[in-house]
Coordinates of C-alpha atoms in Angstrom, one line a residue:
E1 CA 23.3 10.6 -14.8
V2 CA 20.5 8.1 -14.1
Q3 CA 21.3 4.6 -15.0
L4 CA 20.2 1.0 -14.4
V5 CA 22.7 -1.7 -15.3
E6 CA 21.8 -5.4 -15.4
S7 CA 24.4 -8.1 -15.0
G8 CA 24.6 -11.8 -14.2
G9 CA 23.2 -13.3 -17.4
G10 CA 24.8 -16.2 -19.2
L11 CA 24.4 -19.7 -20.5
V12 CA 23.1 -22.4 -18.2
Q13 CA 21.6 -25.9 -18.6
A14 CA 18.0 -26.6 -17.9
G15 CA 17.4 -26.9 -14.2
G16 CA 20.3 -24.6 -13.4
S17 CA 20.3 -21.2 -11.6
L18 CA 21.4 -17.7 -12.3
R19 CA 21.2 -14.5 -10.2
L20 CA 20.7 -11.3 -12.1
S21 CA 21.6 -7.9 -10.6
C22 CA 20.2 -4.5 -11.3
A23 CA 22.4 -1.7 -10.0
A24 CA 21.0 1.9 -10.0
S25 CA 23.0 5.1 -10.1
G26 CA 22.0 8.7 -10.0
F27 CA 18.9 7.9 -7.9
T28 CA 17.7 5.6 -5.1
F29 CA 14.7 3.3 -5.4
D30 CA 14.1 2.4 -1.8
D31 CA 10.7 4.1 -2.1
D32 CA 10.1 3.1 -5.7
A33 CA 9.3 -0.1 -7.6
I34 CA 11.7 -2.1 -9.7
G35 CA 10.4 -4.6 -12.2
W36 CA 12.1 -7.4 -14.1
F37 CA 11.0 -8.0 -17.7
R38 CA 12.1 -10.3 -20.4
Q39 CA 11.9 -10.4 -24.2
A40 CA 12.5 -13.4 -26.4
P41 CA 13.3 -12.9 -30.1
G42 CA 10.2 -12.0 -32.0
K43 CA 8.0 -11.8 -28.9
E44 CA 6.5 -9.1 -26.8
R45 CA 8.3 -7.9 -23.7
E46 CA 6.7 -9.3 -20.6
G47 CA 6.8 -8.7 -16.9
D48 CA 8.2 -11.4 -14.7
S49 CA 8.5 -9.8 -11.3
C50 CA 8.4 -6.6 -9.4
V51 CA 9.3 -5.3 -5.9
A52 CA 7.8 -2.2 -4.3
S53 CA 8.0 -0.3 -1.0
S54 CA 11.6 -1.3 -0.3
G55 CA 10.8 -5.0 -0.6
G56 CA 7.5 -4.7 1.3
S57 CA 5.5 -6.1 -1.7
T58 CA 6.5 -8.5 -4.4
Y59 CA 4.8 -9.8 -7.5
Y60 CA 5.4 -12.7 -9.8
A61 CA 4.1 -13.8 -13.2
D62 CA 2.6 -17.3 -13.1
S63 CA 5.3 -18.5 -15.4
V64 CA 8.0 -17.9 -12.9
K65 CA 6.2 -18.2 -9.6
G66 CA 8.0 -20.6 -7.3
R67 CA 11.2 -20.5 -9.4
F68 CA 12.2 -16.8 -9.4
T69 CA 12.7 -14.6 -6.3
I70 CA 13.1 -10.9 -6.4
S71 CA 15.0 -9.1 -3.6
S72 CA 16.6 -5.7 -2.9
D73 CA 19.6 -4.4 -1.1
N74 CA 18.8 -0.7 -0.5
A75 CA 22.3 0.0 0.9
K76 CA 23.7 -1.1 -2.4
N77 CA 20.9 0.4 -4.5
T78 CA 20.6 -3.0 -6.1
V79 CA 17.8 -5.4 -6.9
Y80 CA 18.3 -9.1 -7.6
L81 CA 16.4 -11.7 -9.5
Q82 CA 17.3 -15.2 -8.3
M83 CA 16.3 -17.7 -11.0
N84 CA 16.1 -21.3 -10.2
S85 CA 14.9 -24.4 -12.0
L86 CA 15.5 -22.6 -15.3
K87 CA 13.8 -23.8 -18.4
P88 CA 14.6 -23.3 -22.1
E89 CA 11.4 -21.2 -22.2
D90 CA 13.2 -18.7 -19.9
T91 CA 15.7 -17.8 -22.6
A92 CA 15.4 -14.1 -23.3
V93 CA 17.0 -10.7 -22.7
Y94 CA 16.2 -9.6 -19.2
Y95 CA 15.6 -6.0 -18.3
C96 CA 15.1 -4.1 -15.1
A97 CA 13.1 -0.9 -14.9
A98 CA 12.1 1.6 -12.3
A99 CA 8.6 3.1 -11.7
E100 CA 6.6 4.8 -9.0
Y101 CA 4.8 1.5 -8.4
C102 CA 4.6 -1.9 -9.9
S103 CA 2.6 -2.0 -13.1
N104 CA 2.1 -4.2 -16.1
Y105 CA 2.2 -1.1 -18.4
L106 CA 5.7 -0.6 -19.8
N107 CA 5.2 3.1 -20.2
K108 CA 4.9 3.5 -16.4
Y109 CA 8.5 2.7 -16.0
D110 CA 10.8 5.8 -16.3
Y111 CA 14.2 4.1 -16.4
W112 CA 15.4 1.0 -18.2
G113 CA 18.6 -1.0 -18.2
Q114 CA 20.3 -2.2 -21.3
G115 CA 19.4 -5.8 -20.7
T116 CA 21.3 -9.0 -20.1
Q117 CA 21.1 -12.2 -22.1
V118 CA 19.9 -15.4 -20.4
T119 CA 20.2 -18.6 -22.4
V120 CA 19.0 -21.9 -21.1
S121 CA 20.0 -25.0 -23.0
S122 CA 18.0 -28.2 -23.0

């Protein structure tokens, strides 16, 4: 069974840090792309970061550039999102998803995790 499972969310103060994990089972993504997305209540789901080609290429949205870092551990079939200098605006459910290549189009991603809640207090 193909699954993506996010973990690491929680409640932190503004300026704090969290590391999210996306663990894959049923397939490997060393030659694929994994994106991180977030969705706040009442808002559209938006892309934050993506890693492709086994970490060879990374992409970041302007809103998280310089604060978030995406990385992968192919041996563990896991992708991480290190989130530093968190802001209340970062509060959302965070999802990871797998695609052939990094894309801003949600329908290009074949597999999605269940999401993990990140709440940043002011």
